[in-house]
Amino acid sequence: MTSLSDLPIRDDLRGRSPYGAPQLDVPVRLNTNENSYPLPEPVVEAMSKAVAAELRDLNRYPDRDAVALRAELADYLGHGLGTANVWAANGSNEVQQQLFQVFGGPGRTALGFTPAYSVHPLLATGTGTAWRDGSRGPDFGLTVGDAVAQVREYRPDLVFLCSPNNPTGTALDPAVLDAVLAEAPGMVVVDEAYTEFSRPGTPNALALLPGHPRLVVTRTMSKAFGFAGGRLGYLAADPAVVEAVQLVRLPYHLSALTQAAARAVLEHRDLLLGTVEVIKEQRDRIVAGLRQRGLTVADSDANFVLFEVGGDQRVAWRTLLDHGVLVRDVGLPGWLRVTAGTPQETDAFFAAIESVPTGSDSGPAGPAVPPAATGPAPTETGTV
């Protein structure tokens, strides 16, 4: 039987494993930062009608440039952005891949500050771009001095910054972005996949787009909109950047069905975004509960929490799984990441974590969990 090693694949891909997180059938899945709330029935009905209207014409190619969808995304973003400032693709991963294709490639370099989104270096490899692994401080923060020093050292063609950062949940200091924009010789990409979950007063990068033609902000409808299965990501940038990515995008890359469904979702954005505040309450509840338990927890502006287990994270991960709760081992020794979901899922997580030993302690720690949020959960229409 032929194996992968028998095929004439590129040398730099040999020995690598594909990206992936465990997809296990367990009662509580809190490992991939999905929105735990199903789409409300009015949104499902609107999507069904929108998709049905496209079915008869599937013998024709879709709008190659997704103009109507991009206009509605620009309207959602505000900040004076228009259709020419926005580009959409099948998830923010494809958007970022297109950025690598047009601004990276052989002989070019990209820089990220780890721990950060693990797909970025994979996209670099796939496009033949040299990846430089920058670093963060012990608190997972990134200072102006450290960021500028690393940009000066590597002189990258692409710099990737995440705010909030995955897997740590930490937001980016605006001063860091300002400094990187001033120092970087190439493109600066700010991945804002989780920005809707940020705490009040946390800035985003959209306001900096005017006057910064090499700044790109990427976003997704997977998280706050609960559209992970729909695969819709987008960027906001100077119109010249949108023109640039069209040089490498595949013809008709975004299907008519995806465009129709995404537009229906955007029409109901107020309804869908109603779950965001509920999820933020659960995130803050998780942070408080874990800290009461004596664990170190990273500040989070996302829909997930990174926490130190006080021992081998693989043992803690398995213990939680044995109790029906799937979280994410992100490869940081001693740390795990848990998605904030429904109040019931938070209850299950806290019940399971009581069985996880802390430090050298071989037995479960005593309960130290705040009460569940008393506000009502979202109804079928998504209100709270």
mmCIF file of C-alpha atoms in Angstrom:
data_model
loop_
_atom_site.group_PDB
_atom_site.id
_atom_site.type_symbol
_atom_site.label_atom_id
_atom_site.label_comp_id
_atom_site.label_asym_id
_atom_site.label_seq_id
_atom_site.Cartn_x
_atom_site.Cartn_y
_atom_site.Cartn_z
ATOM 1 C CA MET A 1 0.000 0.000 0.000
ATOM 2 C CA THR A 2 1.347 3.413 -0.966
ATOM 3 C CA SER A 3 2.167 5.740 1.929
ATOM 4 C CA LEU A 4 2.668 9.479 2.005
ATOM 5 C CA SER A 5 6.416 9.005 2.116
ATOM 6 C CA ASP A 6 6.265 7.178 -1.221
ATOM 7 C CA LEU A 7 4.824 10.194 -3.026
ATOM 8 C CA PRO A 8 6.985 12.933 -4.580
ATOM 9 C CA ILE A 9 5.715 15.674 -2.261
ATOM 10 C CA ARG A 10 7.781 18.774 -1.549
ATOM 11 C CA ASP A 11 10.682 18.176 0.808
ATOM 12 C CA ASP A 12 9.529 20.903 3.192
ATOM 13 C CA LEU A 13 6.197 19.082 3.678
ATOM 14 C CA ARG A 14 7.711 15.728 4.618
ATOM 15 C CA GLY A 15 7.157 14.750 8.231
ATOM 16 C CA ARG A 16 4.437 17.346 8.768
ATOM 17 C CA SER A 17 0.922 16.728 10.033
ATOM 18 C CA PRO A 18 -2.225 18.486 8.829
ATOM 19 C CA TYR A 19 -3.879 21.091 11.010
ATOM 20 C CA GLY A 20 -6.745 19.800 13.083
ATOM 21 C CA ALA A 21 -8.471 19.627 16.432
ATOM 22 C CA PRO A 22 -10.100 16.458 17.811
ATOM 23 C CA GLN A 23 -13.682 16.066 16.590
ATOM 24 C CA LEU A 24 -15.066 13.715 19.219
ATOM 25 C CA ASP A 25 -18.651 12.824 20.044
ATOM 26 C CA VAL A 26 -18.825 14.045 23.637
ATOM 27 C CA PRO A 27 -21.592 15.792 25.597
ATOM 28 C CA VAL A 28 -19.726 19.120 25.913
ATOM 29 C CA ARG A 29 -17.442 20.361 23.113
ATOM 30 C CA LEU A 30 -15.469 23.420 24.190
ATOM 31 C CA ASN A 31 -12.321 22.999 22.118
ATOM 32 C CA THR A 32 -12.719 24.905 18.831
ATOM 33 C CA ASN A 33 -14.163 28.272 19.941
ATOM 34 C CA GLU A 34 -17.447 27.721 18.133
ATOM 35 C CA ASN A 35 -20.552 29.649 19.116
ATOM 36 C CA SER A 36 -22.525 27.171 21.237
ATOM 37 C CA TYR A 37 -25.902 28.626 20.290
ATOM 38 C CA PRO A 38 -27.660 27.198 17.207
ATOM 39 C CA LEU A 39 -28.933 29.684 14.658
ATOM 40 C CA PRO A 40 -32.369 31.051 15.652
ATOM 41 C CA GLU A 41 -35.326 29.824 13.620
ATOM 42 C CA PRO A 42 -35.963 33.194 11.881
ATOM 43 C CA VAL A 43 -32.375 33.131 10.597
ATOM 44 C CA VAL A 44 -32.690 29.525 9.456
ATOM 45 C CA GLU A 45 -35.875 30.397 7.561
ATOM 46 C CA ALA A 46 -34.240 33.434 5.936
ATOM 47 C CA MET A 47 -31.211 31.385 4.909
ATOM 48 C CA SER A 48 -33.418 28.629 3.507
ATOM 49 C CA LYS A 49 -35.308 31.106 1.340
ATOM 50 C CA ALA A 50 -32.128 32.816 0.185
ATOM 51 C CA VAL A 51 -30.432 29.539 -0.728
ATOM 52 C CA ALA A 52 -33.565 28.173 -2.397
ATOM 53 C CA ALA A 53 -33.714 31.246 -4.631
ATOM 54 C CA GLU A 54 -30.269 30.367 -5.979
ATOM 55 C CA LEU A 55 -30.857 26.686 -6.685
ATOM 56 C CA ARG A 56 -32.459 26.954 -10.115
ATOM 57 C CA ASP A 57 -29.534 29.009 -11.439
ATOM 58 C CA LEU A 58 -26.726 26.810 -10.147
ATOM 59 C CA ASN A 59 -25.929 25.962 -13.742
ATOM 60 C CA ARG A 60 -24.450 29.488 -13.863
ATOM 61 C CA TYR A 61 -21.340 30.699 -12.105
ATOM 62 C CA PRO A 62 -21.805 32.914 -9.029
ATOM 63 C CA ASP A 63 -20.927 36.583 -8.853
ATOM 64 C CA ARG A 64 -17.169 36.273 -9.110
ATOM 65 C CA ASP A 65 -16.544 39.389 -7.004
ATOM 66 C CA ALA A 66 -19.386 38.898 -4.453
ATOM 67 C CA VAL A 67 -20.230 42.596 -4.758
ATOM 68 C CA ALA A 68 -23.548 42.545 -2.886
ATOM 69 C CA LEU A 69 -22.079 40.544 0.003
ATOM 70 C CA ARG A 70 -19.060 42.818 0.254
ATOM 71 C CA ALA A 71 -21.329 45.874 0.361
ATOM 72 C CA GLU A 72 -23.266 44.402 3.278
ATOM 73 C CA LEU A 73 -20.075 43.470 5.111
ATOM 74 C CA ALA A 74 -18.824 47.037 4.669
ATOM 75 C CA ASP A 75 -22.105 48.341 6.078
ATOM 76 C CA TYR A 76 -21.677 46.086 9.119
ATOM 77 C CA LEU A 77 -18.106 47.290 9.716
ATOM 78 C CA GLY A 78 -18.885 51.003 9.411
ATOM 79 C CA HIS A 79 -15.900 53.353 9.717
ATOM 80 C CA GLY A 80 -16.753 54.815 6.331
ATOM 81 C CA LEU A 81 -15.756 51.615 4.545
ATOM 82 C CA GLY A 82 -17.284 50.697 1.194
ATOM 83 C CA THR A 83 -17.422 47.713 -1.113
ATOM 84 C CA ALA A 84 -13.986 48.516 -2.534
ATOM 85 C CA ASN A 85 -12.452 48.168 0.964
ATOM 86 C CA VAL A 86 -13.764 44.660 1.629
ATOM 87 C CA TRP A 87 -12.960 41.218 0.272
ATOM 88 C CA ALA A 88 -14.611 37.898 1.219
ATOM 89 C CA ALA A 89 -13.615 34.248 0.926
ATOM 90 C CA ASN A 90 -14.258 30.811 2.410
ATOM 91 C CA GLY A 91 -13.273 31.607 5.983
ATOM 92 C CA SER A 92 -10.604 33.997 7.188
ATOM 93 C CA ASN A 93 -8.064 31.214 6.602
ATOM 94 C CA GLU A 94 -8.592 31.515 2.846
ATOM 95 C CA VAL A 95 -8.418 35.308 3.081
ATOM 96 C CA GLN A 96 -5.081 35.016 4.868
ATOM 97 C CA GLN A 97 -3.858 32.403 2.418
ATOM 98 C CA GLN A 98 -4.544 34.847 -0.399
ATOM 99 C CA LEU A 99 -2.548 37.496 1.457
ATOM 100 C CA PHE A 100 0.365 35.052 1.717
ATOM 101 C CA GLN A 101 0.054 34.241 -1.978
ATOM 102 C CA VAL A 102 0.207 37.837 -3.122
ATOM 103 C CA PHE A 103 2.549 39.397 -0.536
ATOM 104 C CA GLY A 104 4.599 36.352 0.516
ATOM 105 C CA GLY A 105 6.058 33.447 -1.419
ATOM 106 C CA PRO A 106 9.581 32.139 -2.111
ATOM 107 C CA GLY A 107 12.279 34.541 -1.012
ATOM 108 C CA ARG A 108 9.867 36.424 1.281
ATOM 109 C CA THR A 109 9.384 36.297 5.053
ATOM 110 C CA ALA A 110 6.461 36.470 7.476
ATOM 111 C CA LEU A 111 6.641 37.171 11.217
ATOM 112 C CA GLY A 112 4.208 36.210 13.965
ATOM 113 C CA PHE A 113 4.413 36.470 17.755
ATOM 114 C CA THR A 114 3.812 33.112 19.411
ATOM 115 C CA PRO A 115 1.925 31.623 21.026
ATOM 116 C CA ALA A 116 -0.553 32.757 18.393
ATOM 117 C CA TYR A 117 -2.844 31.261 15.759
ATOM 118 C CA SER A 118 -1.132 28.066 14.624
ATOM 119 C CA VAL A 119 -2.558 28.211 11.091
ATOM 120 C CA HIS A 120 -0.443 31.237 10.142
ATOM 121 C CA PRO A 121 2.854 29.305 9.912
ATOM 122 C CA LEU A 122 1.045 26.523 8.033
ATOM 123 C CA LEU A 123 -0.150 29.050 5.463
ATOM 124 C CA ALA A 124 3.410 30.312 5.208
ATOM 125 C CA THR A 125 4.676 26.795 4.486
ATOM 126 C CA GLY A 126 1.963 26.156 1.930
ATOM 127 C CA THR A 127 2.909 29.287 -0.001
ATOM 128 C CA GLY A 128 6.675 28.859 0.254
ATOM 129 C CA THR A 129 7.006 31.828 2.600
ATOM 130 C CA ALA A 130 9.731 31.710 5.255
ATOM 131 C CA TRP A 131 8.122 31.906 8.714
ATOM 132 C CA ARG A 132 9.833 33.677 11.610
ATOM 133 C CA ASP A 133 8.584 32.718 15.064
ATOM 134 C CA GLY A 134 8.571 35.870 17.167
ATOM 135 C CA SER A 135 7.997 35.765 20.905
ATOM 136 C CA ARG A 136 5.785 37.244 23.608
ATOM 137 C CA GLY A 137 6.426 38.042 27.233
ATOM 138 C CA PRO A 138 5.802 35.576 30.085
ATOM 139 C CA ASP A 139 2.319 37.081 30.554
ATOM 140 C CA PHE A 140 1.639 36.516 26.814
ATOM 141 C CA GLY A 141 1.690 40.264 26.244
ATOM 142 C CA LEU A 142 3.590 42.075 23.520
ATOM 143 C CA THR A 143 5.390 45.319 24.303
ATOM 144 C CA VAL A 144 6.292 48.066 21.865
ATOM 145 C CA GLY A 145 9.995 47.480 22.448
ATOM 146 C CA ASP A 146 9.839 43.733 21.871
ATOM 147 C CA ALA A 147 7.659 44.034 18.779
ATOM 148 C CA VAL A 148 9.787 46.710 17.156
ATOM 149 C CA ALA A 149 13.029 44.855 17.942
ATOM 150 C CA GLN A 150 11.743 41.702 16.251
ATOM 151 C CA VAL A 151 10.467 43.578 13.194
ATOM 152 C CA ARG A 152 13.862 45.236 12.859
ATOM 153 C CA GLU A 153 15.634 41.894 13.206
ATOM 154 C CA TYR A 154 13.626 39.996 10.595
ATOM 155 C CA ARG A 155 12.504 42.793 8.227
ATOM 156 C CA PRO A 156 9.447 40.710 7.253
ATOM 157 C CA ASP A 157 7.309 41.152 4.167
ATOM 158 C CA LEU A 158 4.270 40.218 6.282
ATOM 159 C CA VAL A 159 3.644 40.779 9.986
ATOM 160 C CA PHE A 160 0.748 38.960 11.669
ATOM 161 C CA LEU A 161 -0.799 40.343 14.840
ATOM 162 C CA CYS A 162 -3.862 38.811 16.523
ATOM 163 C CA SER A 163 -6.284 40.836 18.633
ATOM 164 C CA PRO A 164 -7.689 39.192 20.627
ATOM 165 C CA ASN A 165 -4.886 36.695 20.350
ATOM 166 C CA ASN A 166 -5.542 32.984 19.953
ATOM 167 C CA PRO A 167 -4.889 30.971 22.113
ATOM 168 C CA THR A 168 -4.264 33.478 24.903
ATOM 169 C CA GLY A 169 -7.325 35.741 24.498
ATOM 170 C CA THR A 170 -5.268 38.865 25.122
ATOM 171 C CA ALA A 171 -6.023 42.073 23.226
ATOM 172 C CA LEU A 172 -3.327 44.015 21.396
ATOM 173 C CA ASP A 173 -2.037 47.250 22.862
ATOM 174 C CA PRO A 174 -2.825 49.936 20.235
ATOM 175 C CA ALA A 175 0.636 51.388 20.790
ATOM 176 C CA VAL A 176 2.148 48.118 19.567
ATOM 177 C CA LEU A 177 0.191 48.279 16.322
ATOM 178 C CA ASP A 178 1.169 51.906 15.815
ATOM 179 C CA ALA A 179 4.834 51.047 16.330
ATOM 180 C CA VAL A 180 4.746 48.013 14.029
ATOM 181 C CA LEU A 181 3.011 50.020 11.295
ATOM 182 C CA ALA A 182 5.753 52.627 11.547
ATOM 183 C CA GLU A 183 8.574 50.062 11.466
ATOM 184 C CA ALA A 184 7.417 47.220 9.221
ATOM 185 C CA PRO A 185 8.731 47.323 5.637
ATOM 186 C CA GLY A 186 5.823 45.244 4.280
ATOM 187 C CA MET A 187 2.206 44.387 5.042
ATOM 188 C CA VAL A 188 0.756 44.308 8.552
ATOM 189 C CA VAL A 189 -2.185 41.942 9.059
ATOM 190 C CA VAL A 190 -4.339 42.171 12.194
ATOM 191 C CA ASP A 191 -6.401 39.017 12.734
ATOM 192 C CA GLU A 192 -9.568 40.110 14.570
ATOM 193 C CA ALA A 193 -11.513 36.846 14.445
ATOM 194 C CA TYR A 194 -12.791 37.318 18.012
ATOM 195 C CA THR A 195 -13.165 41.087 18.184
ATOM 196 C CA GLU A 196 -16.930 41.050 18.822
ATOM 197 C CA PHE A 197 -16.236 39.413 22.201
ATOM 198 C CA SER A 198 -13.862 42.145 23.399
ATOM 199 C CA ARG A 199 -14.554 43.909 26.664
ATOM 200 C CA PRO A 200 -15.956 47.464 26.477
ATOM 201 C CA GLY A 201 -13.365 50.033 25.487
ATOM 202 C CA THR A 202 -11.066 47.566 23.721
ATOM 203 C CA PRO A 203 -10.079 49.212 20.413
ATOM 204 C CA ASN A 204 -9.933 47.489 17.056
ATOM 205 C CA ALA A 205 -7.774 48.289 14.046
ATOM 206 C CA LEU A 206 -10.449 49.490 11.620
ATOM 207 C CA ALA A 207 -10.048 53.135 12.600
ATOM 208 C CA LEU A 208 -6.389 53.007 11.520
ATOM 209 C CA LEU A 209 -7.091 51.963 7.941
ATOM 210 C CA PRO A 210 -7.201 55.499 6.487
ATOM 211 C CA GLY A 211 -3.626 56.565 5.806
ATOM 212 C CA HIS A 212 -2.223 53.045 6.241
ATOM 213 C CA PRO A 213 -2.426 51.325 2.839
ATOM 214 C CA ARG A 214 -0.317 48.390 4.067
ATOM 215 C CA LEU A 215 -2.646 47.564 6.966
ATOM 216 C CA VAL A 216 -5.120 44.682 6.579
ATOM 217 C CA VAL A 217 -7.782 43.665 9.115
ATOM 218 C CA THR A 218 -9.162 40.133 8.759
ATOM 219 C CA ARG A 219 -12.397 38.934 10.348
ATOM 220 C CA THR A 220 -14.791 35.991 10.285
ATOM 221 C CA MET A 221 -18.479 35.190 10.597
ATOM 222 C CA SER A 222 -17.639 31.850 12.240
ATOM 223 C CA LYS A 223 -17.584 32.988 15.861
ATOM 224 C CA ALA A 224 -19.914 35.812 16.878
ATOM 225 C CA PHE A 225 -22.358 35.079 14.038
ATOM 226 C CA GLY A 226 -22.401 31.326 14.681
ATOM 227 C CA PHE A 227 -21.679 30.687 10.989
ATOM 228 C CA ALA A 228 -18.677 28.365 11.339
ATOM 229 C CA GLY A 229 -20.222 25.753 9.064
ATOM 230 C CA GLY A 230 -20.938 28.400 6.435
ATOM 231 C CA ARG A 231 -17.236 29.301 6.007
ATOM 232 C CA LEU A 232 -17.224 33.046 5.448
ATOM 233 C CA GLY A 233 -14.270 35.272 6.267
ATOM 234 C CA TYR A 234 -13.379 38.727 5.046
ATOM 235 C CA LEU A 235 -10.841 41.514 5.158
ATOM 236 C CA ALA A 236 -10.952 45.283 5.300
ATOM 237 C CA ALA A 237 -8.141 47.269 3.717
ATOM 238 C CA ASP A 238 -7.206 49.901 1.193
ATOM 239 C CA PRO A 239 -8.894 49.220 -2.177
ATOM 240 C CA ALA A 240 -5.474 48.499 -3.676
ATOM 241 C CA VAL A 241 -5.117 45.516 -1.331
ATOM 242 C CA VAL A 242 -8.477 44.173 -2.502
ATOM 243 C CA GLU A 243 -7.271 44.505 -6.091
ATOM 244 C CA ALA A 244 -4.078 42.674 -5.154
ATOM 245 C CA VAL A 245 -5.758 39.614 -3.646
ATOM 246 C CA GLN A 246 -7.921 39.293 -6.745
ATOM 247 C CA LEU A 247 -4.708 38.521 -8.651
ATOM 248 C CA VAL A 248 -4.443 35.190 -6.824
ATOM 249 C CA ARG A 249 -7.991 34.238 -5.888
ATOM 250 C CA LEU A 250 -9.431 31.221 -7.651
ATOM 251 C CA PRO A 251 -12.137 31.945 -10.242
ATOM 252 C CA TYR A 252 -15.608 31.906 -8.658
ATOM 253 C CA HIS A 253 -14.103 30.908 -5.328
ATOM 254 C CA LEU A 254 -17.183 31.857 -3.283
ATOM 255 C CA SER A 255 -20.266 29.839 -4.194
ATOM 256 C CA ALA A 256 -23.662 31.398 -4.852
ATOM 257 C CA LEU A 257 -25.066 29.394 -1.931
ATOM 258 C CA THR A 258 -22.444 30.685 0.489
ATOM 259 C CA GLN A 259 -23.005 34.263 -0.630
ATOM 260 C CA ALA A 260 -26.777 33.958 -0.277
ATOM 261 C CA ALA A 261 -26.601 32.346 3.158
ATOM 262 C CA ALA A 262 -24.083 34.887 4.457
ATOM 263 C CA ARG A 263 -26.219 37.797 3.272
ATOM 264 C CA ALA A 264 -29.244 36.340 5.064
ATOM 265 C CA VAL A 265 -27.191 36.048 8.244
ATOM 266 C CA LEU A 266 -26.024 39.647 7.978
ATOM 267 C CA GLU A 267 -29.622 40.820 7.615
ATOM 268 C CA HIS A 268 -30.298 39.318 11.052
ATOM 269 C CA ARG A 269 -27.068 40.416 12.682
ATOM 270 C CA ASP A 270 -28.693 42.147 15.664
ATOM 271 C CA LEU A 271 -30.551 38.943 16.500
ATOM 272 C CA LEU A 272 -27.452 36.780 16.159
ATOM 273 C CA LEU A 273 -25.119 39.088 18.037
ATOM 274 C CA GLY A 274 -27.488 38.866 20.994
ATOM 275 C CA THR A 275 -25.656 35.702 22.042
ATOM 276 C CA VAL A 276 -22.343 37.544 22.303
ATOM 277 C CA GLU A 277 -23.128 39.183 25.645
ATOM 278 C CA VAL A 278 -24.291 35.875 27.105
ATOM 279 C CA ILE A 279 -21.069 34.191 25.983
ATOM 280 C CA LYS A 280 -19.007 37.023 27.450
ATOM 281 C CA GLU A 281 -20.750 36.488 30.793
ATOM 282 C CA GLN A 282 -19.738 32.831 30.718
ATOM 283 C CA ARG A 283 -16.165 33.743 29.768
ATOM 284 C CA ASP A 284 -15.896 36.074 32.742
ATOM 285 C CA ARG A 285 -17.493 33.445 34.961
ATOM 286 C CA ILE A 286 -14.872 30.907 33.853
ATOM 287 C CA VAL A 287 -12.028 33.357 34.500
ATOM 288 C CA ALA A 288 -13.329 34.150 37.996
ATOM 289 C CA GLY A 289 -13.991 30.516 38.871
ATOM 290 C CA LEU A 290 -10.591 29.275 37.786
ATOM 291 C CA ARG A 291 -8.833 32.061 39.644
ATOM 292 C CA GLN A 292 -10.817 31.247 42.781
ATOM 293 C CA ARG A 293 -9.499 27.734 42.378
ATOM 294 C CA GLY A 294 -5.976 29.138 42.525
ATOM 295 C CA LEU A 295 -5.119 28.705 38.864
ATOM 296 C CA THR A 296 -3.310 31.240 36.700
ATOM 297 C CA VAL A 297 -5.614 32.538 33.970
ATOM 298 C CA ALA A 298 -4.810 34.835 31.045
ATOM 299 C CA ASP A 299 -7.006 37.908 30.676
ATOM 300 C CA SER A 300 -9.426 37.255 27.824
ATOM 301 C CA ASP A 301 -11.182 39.488 25.311
ATOM 302 C CA ALA A 302 -12.282 36.469 23.274
ATOM 303 C CA ASN A 303 -14.858 33.687 23.656
ATOM 304 C CA PHE A 304 -12.320 31.370 25.288
ATOM 305 C CA VAL A 305 -10.032 31.225 28.297
ATOM 306 C CA LEU A 306 -6.428 30.014 28.553
ATOM 307 C CA PHE A 307 -5.609 28.637 31.991
ATOM 308 C CA GLU A 308 -2.708 26.920 33.732
ATOM 309 C CA VAL A 309 -3.561 23.503 35.110
ATOM 310 C CA GLY A 310 -0.707 23.318 37.603
ATOM 311 C CA GLY A 311 0.680 20.115 36.135
ATOM 312 C CA ASP A 312 0.780 18.039 32.968
ATOM 313 C CA GLN A 313 -1.845 19.502 30.645
ATOM 314 C CA ARG A 314 -2.204 16.169 28.848
ATOM 315 C CA VAL A 315 -3.346 14.495 32.062
ATOM 316 C CA ALA A 316 -5.758 17.347 32.754
ATOM 317 C CA TRP A 317 -7.100 17.201 29.179
ATOM 318 C CA ARG A 318 -7.739 13.468 29.444
ATOM 319 C CA THR A 319 -9.404 13.848 32.848
ATOM 320 C CA LEU A 320 -11.801 16.446 31.496
ATOM 321 C CA LEU A 321 -12.521 14.277 28.456
ATOM 322 C CA ASP A 322 -13.232 11.288 30.698
ATOM 323 C CA HIS A 323 -15.902 13.473 32.314
ATOM 324 C CA GLY A 324 -17.471 14.341 28.961
ATOM 325 C CA VAL A 325 -15.874 17.761 28.431
ATOM 326 C CA LEU A 326 -13.595 18.349 25.439
ATOM 327 C CA VAL A 327 -11.214 21.334 25.703
ATOM 328 C CA ARG A 328 -8.114 22.203 23.681
ATOM 329 C CA ASP A 329 -4.518 21.298 24.342
ATOM 330 C CA VAL A 330 -2.786 24.044 22.352
ATOM 331 C CA GLY A 331 0.700 22.672 22.936
ATOM 332 C CA LEU A 332 1.684 25.027 25.756
ATOM 333 C CA PRO A 333 3.135 22.908 28.582
ATOM 334 C CA GLY A 334 0.897 23.189 31.633
ATOM 335 C CA TRP A 335 -1.892 25.160 29.898
ATOM 336 C CA LEU A 336 -5.290 24.362 28.378
ATOM 337 C CA ARG A 337 -7.865 26.449 26.522
ATOM 338 C CA VAL A 338 -11.609 26.237 27.080
ATOM 339 C CA THR A 339 -14.335 27.841 24.962
ATOM 340 C CA ALA A 340 -17.021 29.860 26.712
ATOM 341 C CA GLY A 341 -20.406 28.431 25.792
ATOM 342 C CA THR A 342 -23.800 28.153 27.427
ATOM 343 C CA PRO A 343 -24.328 28.369 31.214
ATOM 344 C CA GLN A 344 -25.018 24.632 31.217
ATOM 345 C CA GLU A 345 -21.729 23.932 29.436
ATOM 346 C CA THR A 346 -19.897 26.085 31.967
ATOM 347 C CA ASP A 347 -21.550 24.093 34.760
ATOM 348 C CA ALA A 348 -20.335 20.860 33.161
ATOM 349 C CA PHE A 349 -16.808 22.239 32.757
ATOM 350 C CA PHE A 350 -16.582 23.282 36.397
ATOM 351 C CA ALA A 351 -17.984 19.950 37.553
ATOM 352 C CA ALA A 352 -15.384 18.112 35.469
ATOM 353 C CA ILE A 353 -12.454 20.245 36.522
ATOM 354 C CA GLU A 354 -12.995 19.305 40.151
ATOM 355 C CA SER A 355 -11.499 15.939 39.201
ATOM 356 C CA VAL A 356 -8.318 17.482 37.763
ATOM 357 C CA PRO A 357 -5.397 17.326 40.223
ATOM 358 C CA THR A 358 -3.630 20.633 40.866
ATOM 359 C CA GLY A 359 0.156 20.690 41.115
ATOM 360 C CA SER A 360 1.486 17.759 43.113
ATOM 361 C CA ASP A 361 -1.919 17.171 44.666
ATOM 362 C CA SER A 362 -3.263 13.791 43.553
ATOM 363 C CA GLY A 363 -6.837 14.460 44.549
ATOM 364 C CA PRO A 364 -9.471 16.883 43.312
ATOM 365 C CA ALA A 365 -9.524 20.385 44.687
ATOM 366 C CA GLY A 366 -12.490 21.649 46.661
ATOM 367 C CA PRO A 367 -15.259 23.542 44.921
ATOM 368 C CA ALA A 368 -14.667 27.209 44.270
ATOM 369 C CA VAL A 369 -17.051 28.079 41.496
ATOM 370 C CA PRO A 370 -19.198 31.211 41.244
ATOM 371 C CA PRO A 371 -22.937 30.648 40.731
ATOM 372 C CA ALA A 372 -24.325 30.447 37.252
ATOM 373 C CA ALA A 373 -25.421 33.655 35.613
ATOM 374 C CA THR A 374 -28.971 34.454 36.682
ATOM 375 C CA GLY A 375 -29.988 36.221 33.473
ATOM 376 C CA PRO A 376 -32.126 34.360 30.951
ATOM 377 C CA ALA A 377 -30.476 32.338 28.232
ATOM 378 C CA PRO A 378 -31.146 33.256 24.621
ATOM 379 C CA THR A 379 -34.538 32.160 23.418
ATOM 380 C CA GLU A 380 -35.226 30.682 19.987
ATOM 381 C CA THR A 381 -35.223 34.203 18.585
ATOM 382 C CA GLY A 382 -31.819 34.970 20.085
ATOM 383 C CA THR A 383 -32.904 37.645 22.534
ATOM 384 C CA VAL A 384 -31.585 37.744 26.076
#
